Amino acid sequence: MKISNLDDIIESGLCAGCGICESLAGRDAVQMEVTPDQRLRPKTKQVLADTVFQDILKVCPGVTIRGPAKNQTEPAERVNDTFGPMIALYRGWASDETIRFHAAAGGALTALATYLLESGKVEAVLHVEASAEEPMMTYALVSKSAQQIYDGAQSRYGPGAPLTQVHRLLDEGVIFVVVGKPCDIAAIKNLARLDQRVETQIPYTLTIFCGGLPSLQMPSDMAEHFGIKASELSRFRFRGEGWPGLTHMEAQDGRSFDLTYEECYLSGDTPWAYDAQFRCKICPDAIGELADVACPDGWVMENGKPIHREAPGANILVARTPKGQALLRDAESSGAIVLEPFSEVELMTMHADHIPRKIGWPARTLGLVLAGKPTIKVRNFRRGKAISASGLIYFVKNVIGTFWRAWRGATVEVGFRKD
């Protein structure tokens, strides 16, 4: 099915909400706004020139995503069939205990970004922060000091469009690192094929392991559970100030409430739901194969399963590129981070919840094609090995399940189209 405008991408459930389209077209033409179903989506404000729209299609991670470059995947033994390029693998955390406690996990991303800035390797850090005016909202932040990076730390489990600022920074000649979700990094890699400035001005990309992007309805329902309306919030922290850290909300009248990680995301008996967007359910790369460094939680394990009791923060640091490996070594040598040995087997056990999507995306994208719906064009993500790992029965069930959900319109999102 042909995609003829941005609304087609939204309504087909393919939009990742990254903001690269606003950055490329300009805010006068495209602006990221909250839709009636509480997701951050691009609103077309004026007719786009065909050349601009075609560039957006080439860059959008909801339309096209390409796997790791050749220099990431050689030699072959550095590539795990499921978890992708792993040139180096560590467990670690920020050396600064204040950062380690404040950040969502071990503070490794905050420490790496700060090291890059203070060492002069970059001039700015593009990431996100909680809105001071609308605490559930997440905005793009361009940090040029360690304090700004620190202030923007902590996880944000909801819509955020960090890439709205990319072209402004490129036009200003700024050298910067992008810290974002895996789909944000995919957009940057797509943009590099169109804009030569990306290669020199964005020398590093850092990411997380992503569990899917929920809408603003989830935190709103959490607050409502305690009798707080979204408009009454003065603060909403998803994680941090410990590890995993409490979800903490404050009302303007002084009331405050906390939820544990288990209560927020792992309990089956809550009045809120982790309503991840459809694009996340067909994602071929929620684990950041395209970044220089991917940095998930380094969960404490008991009986082969991750647990979520409060503990000193820890990350897993996966160097995906030689540049990422050098960054980790340099940051450790400078005293910014602590690194310990870690193995692929431990990683696959700790983050086994990512395996179903990593082996299921070929079936799900095929199901969309058979239903006549748009889907992501996926290249170089080891399609054959994913199908082989999934097995015939799992593959066929996923094809059929996705086909019927798409046929019934389960992928349709609420956008801005008025016709």
mmCIF file of N, CA and C in Angstrom, residues 371 373 400-412:
data_model
loop_
_atom_site.group_PDB
_atom_site.id
_atom_site.type_symbol
_atom_site.label_atom_id
_atom_site.label_comp_id
_atom_site.label_asym_id
_atom_site.label_seq_id
_atom_site.Cartn_x
_atom_site.Cartn_y
_atom_site.Cartn_z
ATOM 1 N N ALA A 371 -2.041 -8.430 4.502
ATOM 2 C CA ALA A 371 -3.288 -7.718 4.780
ATOM 3 C C ALA A 371 -3.419 -6.445 3.950
ATOM 4 N N LYS A 373 -1.450 -3.791 4.115
ATOM 5 C CA LYS A 373 -1.140 -2.619 4.927
ATOM 6 C C LYS A 373 0.325 -2.221 4.744
ATOM 7 N N ILE A 400 -0.289 -15.151 10.846
ATOM 8 C CA ILE A 400 -1.754 -15.183 10.868
ATOM 9 C C ILE A 400 -2.314 -14.178 11.875
ATOM 10 N N GLY A 401 -1.713 -14.127 13.072
ATOM 11 C CA GLY A 401 -2.188 -13.203 14.089
ATOM 12 C C GLY A 401 -2.092 -11.750 13.653
ATOM 13 N N THR A 402 -0.955 -11.384 13.063
ATOM 14 C CA THR A 402 -0.789 -10.004 12.603
ATOM 15 C C THR A 402 -1.735 -9.709 11.460
ATOM 16 N N PHE A 403 -1.890 -10.666 10.539
ATOM 17 C CA PHE A 403 -2.811 -10.482 9.411
ATOM 18 C C PHE A 403 -4.210 -10.160 9.905
ATOM 19 N N TRP A 404 -4.730 -10.947 10.856
ATOM 20 C CA TRP A 404 -6.094 -10.727 11.309
ATOM 21 C C TRP A 404 -6.245 -9.441 12.099
ATOM 22 N N ARG A 405 -5.233 -9.095 12.899
ATOM 23 C CA ARG A 405 -5.308 -7.825 13.632
ATOM 24 C C ARG A 405 -5.311 -6.649 12.662
ATOM 25 N N ALA A 406 -4.462 -6.720 11.644
ATOM 26 C CA ALA A 406 -4.408 -5.647 10.650
ATOM 27 C C ALA A 406 -5.698 -5.595 9.836
ATOM 28 N N TRP A 407 -6.233 -6.760 9.482
ATOM 29 C CA TRP A 407 -7.464 -6.838 8.687
ATOM 30 C C TRP A 407 -8.635 -6.208 9.441
ATOM 31 N N ARG A 408 -8.644 -6.402 10.766
ATOM 32 C CA ARG A 408 -9.718 -5.835 11.592
ATOM 33 C C ARG A 408 -9.478 -4.375 11.946
ATOM 34 N N GLY A 409 -8.337 -3.839 11.523
ATOM 35 C CA GLY A 409 -8.050 -2.434 11.803
ATOM 36 C C GLY A 409 -7.421 -2.172 13.136
ATOM 37 N N ALA A 410 -6.849 -3.190 13.755
ATOM 38 C CA ALA A 410 -6.262 -3.024 15.088
ATOM 39 C C ALA A 410 -5.006 -2.171 15.083
ATOM 40 N N THR A 411 -4.407 -1.937 13.905
ATOM 41 C CA THR A 411 -3.188 -1.123 13.842
ATOM 42 C C THR A 411 -3.478 0.358 13.636
ATOM 43 N N VAL A 412 -4.742 0.703 13.393
ATOM 44 C CA VAL A 412 -5.076 2.086 13.047
ATOM 45 C C VAL A 412 -4.931 2.992 14.270
#
